[in-house]
Short mmCIF file of C-alpha atoms and ligand atoms in Angstrom, two decimals:
data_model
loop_
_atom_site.label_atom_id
_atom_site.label_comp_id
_atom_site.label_asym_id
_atom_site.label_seq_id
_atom_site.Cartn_x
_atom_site.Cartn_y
_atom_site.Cartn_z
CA UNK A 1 168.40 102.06 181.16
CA UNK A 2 164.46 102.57 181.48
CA UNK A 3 163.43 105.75 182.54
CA UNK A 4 165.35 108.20 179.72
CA UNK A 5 162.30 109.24 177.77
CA UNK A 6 159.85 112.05 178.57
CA UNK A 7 156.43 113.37 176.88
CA UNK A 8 153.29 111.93 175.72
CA UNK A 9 153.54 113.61 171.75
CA UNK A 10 156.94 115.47 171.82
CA UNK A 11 159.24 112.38 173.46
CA UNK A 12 162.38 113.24 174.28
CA UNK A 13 165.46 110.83 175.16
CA UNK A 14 168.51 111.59 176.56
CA UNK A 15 171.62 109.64 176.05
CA UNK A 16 175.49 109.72 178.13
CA UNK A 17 177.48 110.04 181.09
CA UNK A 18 179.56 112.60 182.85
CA UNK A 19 182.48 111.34 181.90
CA UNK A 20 181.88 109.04 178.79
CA UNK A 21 182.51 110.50 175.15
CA UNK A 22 179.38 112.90 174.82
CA UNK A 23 175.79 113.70 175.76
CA UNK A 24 172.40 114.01 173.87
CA UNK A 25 169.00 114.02 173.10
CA UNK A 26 166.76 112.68 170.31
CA UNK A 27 163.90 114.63 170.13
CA UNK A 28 160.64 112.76 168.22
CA UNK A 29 157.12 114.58 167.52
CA UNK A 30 158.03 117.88 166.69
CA UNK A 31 156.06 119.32 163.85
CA UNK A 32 158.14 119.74 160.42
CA UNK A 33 158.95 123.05 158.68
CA UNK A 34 160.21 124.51 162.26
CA UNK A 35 163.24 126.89 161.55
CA UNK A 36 166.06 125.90 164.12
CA UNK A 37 169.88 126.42 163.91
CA UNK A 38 172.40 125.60 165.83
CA UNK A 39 173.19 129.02 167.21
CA UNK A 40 170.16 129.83 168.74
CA UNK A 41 170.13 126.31 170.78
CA UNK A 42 173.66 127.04 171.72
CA UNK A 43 172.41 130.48 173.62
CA UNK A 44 170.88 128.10 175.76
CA UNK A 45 173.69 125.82 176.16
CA UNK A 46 176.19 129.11 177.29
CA UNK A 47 173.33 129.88 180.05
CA UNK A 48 173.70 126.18 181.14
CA UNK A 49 177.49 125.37 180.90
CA UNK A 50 179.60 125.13 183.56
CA UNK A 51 182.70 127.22 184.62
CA UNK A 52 180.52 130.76 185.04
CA UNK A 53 181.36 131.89 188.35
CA UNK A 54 183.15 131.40 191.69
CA UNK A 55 179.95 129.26 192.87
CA UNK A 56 179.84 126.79 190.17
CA UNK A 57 181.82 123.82 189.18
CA UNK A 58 184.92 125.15 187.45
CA UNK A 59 184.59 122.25 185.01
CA UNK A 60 184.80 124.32 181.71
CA UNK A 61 183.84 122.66 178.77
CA UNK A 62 182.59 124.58 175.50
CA UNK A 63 179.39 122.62 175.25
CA UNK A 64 179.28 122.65 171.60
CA UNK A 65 176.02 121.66 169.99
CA UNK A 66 175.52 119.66 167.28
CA UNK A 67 172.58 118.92 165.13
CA UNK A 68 172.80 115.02 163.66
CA UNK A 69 169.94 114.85 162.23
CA UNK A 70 165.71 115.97 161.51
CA UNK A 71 166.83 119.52 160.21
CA UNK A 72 167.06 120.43 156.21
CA UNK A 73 167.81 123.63 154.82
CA UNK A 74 167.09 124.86 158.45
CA UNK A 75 163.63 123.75 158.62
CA UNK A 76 162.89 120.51 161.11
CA UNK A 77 161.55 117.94 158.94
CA UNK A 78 159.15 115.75 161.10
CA UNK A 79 161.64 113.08 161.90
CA UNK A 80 163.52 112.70 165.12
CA UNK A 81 165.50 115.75 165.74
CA UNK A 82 169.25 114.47 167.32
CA UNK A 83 171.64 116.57 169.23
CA UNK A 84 174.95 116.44 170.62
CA UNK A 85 177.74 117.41 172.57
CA UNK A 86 180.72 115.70 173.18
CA UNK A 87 182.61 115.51 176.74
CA UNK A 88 186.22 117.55 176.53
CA UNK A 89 187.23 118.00 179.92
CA UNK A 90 186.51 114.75 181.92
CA UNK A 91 188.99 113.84 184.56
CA UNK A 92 187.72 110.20 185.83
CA UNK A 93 191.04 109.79 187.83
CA UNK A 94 188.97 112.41 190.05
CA UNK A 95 186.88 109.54 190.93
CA UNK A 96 189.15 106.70 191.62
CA UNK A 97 188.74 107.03 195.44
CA UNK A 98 185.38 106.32 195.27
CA UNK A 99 185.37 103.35 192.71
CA UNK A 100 184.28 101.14 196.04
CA UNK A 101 183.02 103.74 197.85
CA UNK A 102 179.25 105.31 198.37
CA UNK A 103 178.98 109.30 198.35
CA UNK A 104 175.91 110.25 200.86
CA UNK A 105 173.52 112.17 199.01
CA UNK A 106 174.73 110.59 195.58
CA UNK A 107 172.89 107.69 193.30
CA UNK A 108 176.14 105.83 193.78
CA UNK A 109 174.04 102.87 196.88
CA UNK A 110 171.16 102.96 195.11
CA UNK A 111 172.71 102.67 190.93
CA UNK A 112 174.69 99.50 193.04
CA UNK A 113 171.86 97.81 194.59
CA UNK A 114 169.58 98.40 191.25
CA UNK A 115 171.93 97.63 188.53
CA UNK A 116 174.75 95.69 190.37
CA UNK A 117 177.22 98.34 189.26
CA UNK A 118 177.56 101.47 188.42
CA UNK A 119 179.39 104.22 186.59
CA UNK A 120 181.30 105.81 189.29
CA UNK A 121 183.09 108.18 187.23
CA UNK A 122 181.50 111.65 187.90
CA UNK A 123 177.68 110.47 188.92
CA UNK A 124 177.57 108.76 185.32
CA UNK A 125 174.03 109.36 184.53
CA UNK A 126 173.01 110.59 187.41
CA UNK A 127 174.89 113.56 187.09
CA UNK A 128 174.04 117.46 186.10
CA UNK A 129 175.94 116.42 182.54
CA UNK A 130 172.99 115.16 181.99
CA UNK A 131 170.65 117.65 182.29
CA UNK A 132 172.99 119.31 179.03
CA UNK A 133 170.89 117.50 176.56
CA UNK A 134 167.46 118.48 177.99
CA UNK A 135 168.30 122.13 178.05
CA UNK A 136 169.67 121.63 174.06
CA UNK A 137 165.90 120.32 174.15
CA UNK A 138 164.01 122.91 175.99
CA UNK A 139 165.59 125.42 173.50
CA UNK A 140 163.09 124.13 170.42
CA UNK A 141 160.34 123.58 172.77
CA UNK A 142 160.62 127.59 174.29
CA UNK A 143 161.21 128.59 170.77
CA UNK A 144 158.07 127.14 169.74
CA UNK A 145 155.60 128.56 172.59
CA UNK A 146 157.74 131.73 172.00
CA UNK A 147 155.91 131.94 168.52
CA UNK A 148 152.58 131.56 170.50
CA UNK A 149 153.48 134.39 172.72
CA UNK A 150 154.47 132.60 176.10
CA UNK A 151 157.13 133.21 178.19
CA UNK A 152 159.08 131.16 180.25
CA UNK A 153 161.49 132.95 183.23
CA UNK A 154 163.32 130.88 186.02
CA UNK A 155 165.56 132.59 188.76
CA UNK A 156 166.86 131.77 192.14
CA UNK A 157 164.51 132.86 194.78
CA UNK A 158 166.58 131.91 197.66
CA UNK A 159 170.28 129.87 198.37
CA UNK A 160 171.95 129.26 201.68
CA UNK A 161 168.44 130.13 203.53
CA UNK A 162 168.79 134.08 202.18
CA UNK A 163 165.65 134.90 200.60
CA UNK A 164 164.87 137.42 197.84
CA UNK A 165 163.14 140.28 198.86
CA UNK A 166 162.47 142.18 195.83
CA UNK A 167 162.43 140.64 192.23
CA UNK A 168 164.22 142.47 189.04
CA UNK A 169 164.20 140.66 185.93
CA UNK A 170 167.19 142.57 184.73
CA UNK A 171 169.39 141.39 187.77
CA UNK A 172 168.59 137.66 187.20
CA UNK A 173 171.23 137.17 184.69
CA UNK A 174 173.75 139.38 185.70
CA UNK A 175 174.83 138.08 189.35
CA UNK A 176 176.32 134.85 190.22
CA UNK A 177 173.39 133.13 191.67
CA UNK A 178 170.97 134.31 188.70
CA UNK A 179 168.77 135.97 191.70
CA UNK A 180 166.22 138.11 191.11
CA UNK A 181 167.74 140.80 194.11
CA UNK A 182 170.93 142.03 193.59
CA UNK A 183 171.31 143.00 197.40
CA UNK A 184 170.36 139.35 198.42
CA UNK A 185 173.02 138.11 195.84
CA UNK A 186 175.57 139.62 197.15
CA UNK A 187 174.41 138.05 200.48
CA UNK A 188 174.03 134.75 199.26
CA UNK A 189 177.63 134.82 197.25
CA UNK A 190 179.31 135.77 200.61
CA UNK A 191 177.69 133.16 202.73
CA UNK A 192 177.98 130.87 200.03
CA UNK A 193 181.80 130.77 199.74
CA UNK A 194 182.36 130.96 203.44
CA UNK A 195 180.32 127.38 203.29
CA UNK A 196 182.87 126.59 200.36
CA UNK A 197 186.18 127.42 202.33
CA UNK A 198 184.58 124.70 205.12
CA UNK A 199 184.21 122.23 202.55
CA UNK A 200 180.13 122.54 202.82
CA UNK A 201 177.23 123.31 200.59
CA UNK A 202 174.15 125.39 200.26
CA UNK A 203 170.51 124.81 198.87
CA UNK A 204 167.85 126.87 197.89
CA UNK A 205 164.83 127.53 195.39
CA UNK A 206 164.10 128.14 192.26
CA UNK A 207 161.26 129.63 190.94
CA UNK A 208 159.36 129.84 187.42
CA UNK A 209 156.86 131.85 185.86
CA UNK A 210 155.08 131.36 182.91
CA UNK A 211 153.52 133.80 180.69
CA UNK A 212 151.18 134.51 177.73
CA UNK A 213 149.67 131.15 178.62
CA UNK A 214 145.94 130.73 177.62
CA UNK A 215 143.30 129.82 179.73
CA UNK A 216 142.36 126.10 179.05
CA UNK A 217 145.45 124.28 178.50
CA UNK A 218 146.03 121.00 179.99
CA UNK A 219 144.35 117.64 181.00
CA UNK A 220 142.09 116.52 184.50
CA UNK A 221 142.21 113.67 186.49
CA UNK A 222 145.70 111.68 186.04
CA UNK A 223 147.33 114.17 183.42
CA UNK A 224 146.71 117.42 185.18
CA UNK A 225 148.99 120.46 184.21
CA UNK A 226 150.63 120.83 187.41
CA UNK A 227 151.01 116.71 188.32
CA UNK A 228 153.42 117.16 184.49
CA UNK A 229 155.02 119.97 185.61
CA UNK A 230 155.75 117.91 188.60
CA UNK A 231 157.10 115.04 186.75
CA UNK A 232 159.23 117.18 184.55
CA UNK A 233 160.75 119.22 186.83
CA UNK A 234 161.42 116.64 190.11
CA UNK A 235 163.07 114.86 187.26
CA UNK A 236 165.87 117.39 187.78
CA UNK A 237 168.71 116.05 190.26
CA UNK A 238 168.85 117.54 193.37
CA UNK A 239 165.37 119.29 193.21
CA UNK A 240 163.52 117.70 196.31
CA UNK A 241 160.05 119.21 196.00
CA UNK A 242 157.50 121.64 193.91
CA UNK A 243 154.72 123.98 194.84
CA UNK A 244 152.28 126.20 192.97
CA UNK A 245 151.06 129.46 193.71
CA UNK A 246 150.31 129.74 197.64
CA UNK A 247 151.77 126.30 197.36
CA UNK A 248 152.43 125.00 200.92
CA UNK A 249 150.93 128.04 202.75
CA UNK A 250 147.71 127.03 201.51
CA UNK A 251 147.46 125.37 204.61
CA UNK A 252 147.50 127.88 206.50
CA UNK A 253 145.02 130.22 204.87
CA UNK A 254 141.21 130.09 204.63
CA UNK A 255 139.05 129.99 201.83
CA UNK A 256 138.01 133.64 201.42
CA UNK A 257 141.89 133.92 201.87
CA UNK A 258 142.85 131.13 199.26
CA UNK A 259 140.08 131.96 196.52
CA UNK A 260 141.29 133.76 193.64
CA UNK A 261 138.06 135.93 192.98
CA UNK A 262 136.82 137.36 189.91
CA UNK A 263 135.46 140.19 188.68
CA UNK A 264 134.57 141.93 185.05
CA UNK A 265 138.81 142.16 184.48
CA UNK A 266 139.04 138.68 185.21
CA UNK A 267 140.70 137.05 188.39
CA UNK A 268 141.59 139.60 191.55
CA UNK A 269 144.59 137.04 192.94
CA UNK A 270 146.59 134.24 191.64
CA UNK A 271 146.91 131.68 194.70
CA UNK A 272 146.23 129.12 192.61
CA UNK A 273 149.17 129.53 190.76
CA UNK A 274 147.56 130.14 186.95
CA UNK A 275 146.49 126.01 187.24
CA UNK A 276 143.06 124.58 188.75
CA UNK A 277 141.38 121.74 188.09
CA UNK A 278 144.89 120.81 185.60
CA UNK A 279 144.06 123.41 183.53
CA UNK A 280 145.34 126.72 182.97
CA UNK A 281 143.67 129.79 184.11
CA UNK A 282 145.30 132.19 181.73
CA UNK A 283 146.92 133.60 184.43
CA UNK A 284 150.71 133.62 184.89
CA UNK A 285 151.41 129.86 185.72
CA UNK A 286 153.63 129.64 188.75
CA UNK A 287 155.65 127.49 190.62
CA UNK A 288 158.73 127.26 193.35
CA UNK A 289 161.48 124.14 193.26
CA UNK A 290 163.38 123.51 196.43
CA UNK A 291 167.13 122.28 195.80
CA UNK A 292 168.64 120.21 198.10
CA UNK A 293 172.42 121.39 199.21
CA UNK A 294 175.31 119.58 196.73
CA UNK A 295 175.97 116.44 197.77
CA UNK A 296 179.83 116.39 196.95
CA UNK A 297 181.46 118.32 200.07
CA UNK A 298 184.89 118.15 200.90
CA UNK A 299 184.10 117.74 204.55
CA UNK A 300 184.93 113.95 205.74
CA UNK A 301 182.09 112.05 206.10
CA UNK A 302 181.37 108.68 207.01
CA UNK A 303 179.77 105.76 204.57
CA UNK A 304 179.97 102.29 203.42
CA UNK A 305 182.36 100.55 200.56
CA UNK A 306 181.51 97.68 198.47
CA UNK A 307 181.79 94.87 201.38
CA UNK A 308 179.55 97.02 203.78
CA UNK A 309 182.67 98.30 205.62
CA UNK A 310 182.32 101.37 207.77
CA UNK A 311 184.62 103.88 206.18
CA UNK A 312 185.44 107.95 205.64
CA UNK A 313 185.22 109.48 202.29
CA UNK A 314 186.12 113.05 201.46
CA UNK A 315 184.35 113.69 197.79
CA UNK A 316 186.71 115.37 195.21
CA UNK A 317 186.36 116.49 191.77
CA UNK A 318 184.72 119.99 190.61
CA UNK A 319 181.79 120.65 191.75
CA UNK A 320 178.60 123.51 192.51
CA UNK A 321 178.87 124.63 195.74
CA UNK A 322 175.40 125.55 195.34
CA UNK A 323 173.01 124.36 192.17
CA UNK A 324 170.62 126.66 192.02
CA UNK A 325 172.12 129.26 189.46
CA UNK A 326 172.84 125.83 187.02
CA UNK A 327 169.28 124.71 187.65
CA UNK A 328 167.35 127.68 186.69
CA UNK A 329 168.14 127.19 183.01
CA UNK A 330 167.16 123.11 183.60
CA UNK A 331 163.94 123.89 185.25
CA UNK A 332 163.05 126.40 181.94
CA UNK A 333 163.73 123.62 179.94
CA UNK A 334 161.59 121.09 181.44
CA UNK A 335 158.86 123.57 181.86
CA UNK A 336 158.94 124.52 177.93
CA UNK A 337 159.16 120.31 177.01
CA UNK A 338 155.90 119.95 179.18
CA UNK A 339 153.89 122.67 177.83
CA UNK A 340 154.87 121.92 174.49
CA UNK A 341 153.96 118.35 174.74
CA UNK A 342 150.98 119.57 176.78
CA UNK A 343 149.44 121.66 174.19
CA UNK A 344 150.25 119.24 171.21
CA UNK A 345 148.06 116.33 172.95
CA UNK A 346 145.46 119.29 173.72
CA UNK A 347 145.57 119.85 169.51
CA UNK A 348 145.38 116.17 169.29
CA UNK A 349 142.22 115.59 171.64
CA UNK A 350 140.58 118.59 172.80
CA UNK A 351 141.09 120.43 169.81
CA UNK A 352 140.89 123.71 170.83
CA UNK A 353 143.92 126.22 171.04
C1 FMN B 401 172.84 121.24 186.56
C2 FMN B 401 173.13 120.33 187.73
C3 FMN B 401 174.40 120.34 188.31
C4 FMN B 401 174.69 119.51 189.40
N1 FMN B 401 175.95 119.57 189.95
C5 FMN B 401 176.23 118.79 191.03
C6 FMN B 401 177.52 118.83 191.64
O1 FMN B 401 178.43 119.56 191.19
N2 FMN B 401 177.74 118.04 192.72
C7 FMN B 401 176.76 117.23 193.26
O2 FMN B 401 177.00 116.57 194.28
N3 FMN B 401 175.54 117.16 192.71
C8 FMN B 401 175.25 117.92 191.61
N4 FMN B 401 174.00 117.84 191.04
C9 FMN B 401 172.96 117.02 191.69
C10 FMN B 401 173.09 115.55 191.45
O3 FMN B 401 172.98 115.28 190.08
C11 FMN B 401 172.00 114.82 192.25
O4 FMN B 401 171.94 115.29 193.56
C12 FMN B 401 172.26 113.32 192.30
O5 FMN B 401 172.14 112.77 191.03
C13 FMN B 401 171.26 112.57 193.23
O6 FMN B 401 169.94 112.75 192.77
P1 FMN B 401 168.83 113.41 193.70
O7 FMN B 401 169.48 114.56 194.42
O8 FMN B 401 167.80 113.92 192.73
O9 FMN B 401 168.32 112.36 194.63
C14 FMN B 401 173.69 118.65 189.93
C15 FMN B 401 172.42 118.64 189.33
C16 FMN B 401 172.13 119.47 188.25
C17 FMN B 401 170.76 119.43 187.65
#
């Protein structure tokens, strides 16, 4: 299947489906001598895994991680790093309804019209599964611009159209919807399983900030910092659209408004979002990704089968009610791979940093 690689210098592919025999990723380009175990990826792996709350999936699966291969006496050695986790708790009969059936909002039409068929057990590689093996990714990336002093922090901004109104690091991983205000948690939790109990779903946004990123990293023109980010993170399923800084509201504002001035310190605002021209500012780099609602509801809805006959379909299986708290660690991930890649091209060219 084309389109499983990612990254210019640090390529990653990602191999599996839902409900085949395991997941993974083979990581080429990272530098050797590295120190990675398989602990520290798998801290990653808890924050991804489903089965945490009432408002994910309760598909539990340990989500073991295993390193195959490109690590020696804990040290990467330069050649491609491969990870794994296998698939325990699949339940394909879930699916069997749908076998000649397609889900609205799912990949199921459009893996059928490109491919002719299609792996209909659990979204097959168009499922969150998927997204396993990039976090077990992201992990070596974020350790490695950890060394270099940046940060990377995701959390849910807002689900089922409540919006945070505050933001506390400390809350983010200690509610349900890994929100950043623990009053608008508890809002979106209750609204969220009264849309559950219908058989409906919520959306929302997640948002990302970088930090201890130095000014001048990234590429103009076609590679700009923010048209990666882009890539990386609308690569997620179910994340329908990105902005930076001001983002959208931009349009609205003027240009005295919009300007991030500067002064002796260094820049007075941050509309632009820590990125212009491509390149960072050295400010925090920020950005917001809207998630559409799950597609799997257990409302009846009507669709098409195989012969292009009008029929109802009520999706089963486990699913999110709402993604955002399982993207958040997804959308960290992606961010690290890009700015990792980003900055080992910038060593490669530019070579400053
Ligand atoms: C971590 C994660 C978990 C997901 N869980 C579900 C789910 O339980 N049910 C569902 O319908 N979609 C889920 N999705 C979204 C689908 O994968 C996605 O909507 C589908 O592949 C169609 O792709 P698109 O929404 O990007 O167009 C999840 C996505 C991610 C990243």
């Amino acid at each position: 299947m084309a389109g499983s690689q990612f990254g210019t210098i640090l390529k990653i592919s990602t191999f599996g489906e839902s409900h085949g025999k395991a997941v993974g990723v083979i990581m080429d380009g990272l530098p050797p001598g590295m120190e990675i175990s398989e602990p520290e990826i798998q801290a990653e792996m808890d924050r991804r895994k489903p089965g945490q709350s009432n408002v994910t999936t309760p598909r539990s699966e340990p989500d073991t991680i295993r390193i195959l291969s490109g690590v020696f006496q804990g040290r990467t050695t330069g050649s491609p790093l491969a990870m794994m986790l296998s698939n325990t708790n699949t339940r394909p009969e879930d699916y069997n309804d749908i076998a000649d059936k397609f889900r609205p909002g799912h990949a199921d039409f459009t893996y059928q019209k490109k491919y002719g068929l299609r792996d209909w057990r659990g979204s097959g590689r168009a499922s969150g599964r998927e997204t396993a093996a990039r976090v077990a990714a992201g992990a070596v990336a974020r350790k490695w611009l950890a060394d270099k002093g940046v940060k990377i922090l995701a959390w849910t901004a807002a689900a089922a159209g409540i919006h945070c109104e505050t933001f506390d690091e400390g809350c983010i991983e200690h509610n349900a919807l890994r929100a950043c205000d623990a009053g608008a948690a508890e809002k979106m939790l209750e609204r969220v399983t009264e849309l559950m109990e219908k058989g409906e779903s919520a959306g929302g946004i997640v948002a990302c900030r970088v930090s201890g990123l130095p000014p001048g990293l990234g590429d103009p023109v076609f590679d700009k910092l923010e048209a990666e980010l882009g890539r990386g993170v609308l690569s997620i399923g179910a994340v329908r659209g990105i902005e930076f800084g001001a983002g959208f509201h931009a349009a609205d504002m003027t240009g005295s408004e919009h300007n991030d001035e500067m002064d002796s310190e260094g820049f007075r605002s941050n509309n632009a979002g820590g990125i212009v021209g491509g390149i960072s500012t050295g400010q925090d780099l920020f950005f917001r990704a809207a998630v559409k609602p799950t597609s799997s509801i257990s409302h009846p809805q009507t669709t098409q089968n195989l012969k292009g006959e009008t029929v109802q379909i009520v999706t089963r299986g486990r699913h999110d009610p709402v993604i955002c708290p399982r993207i958040v660690p997804v959308v960290e991930a992606m961010t690290a791979l890009v700015l990792m890649d980003r900055w080992l091209v910038q060593q490669a060219t530019a070579g400053r940093l």
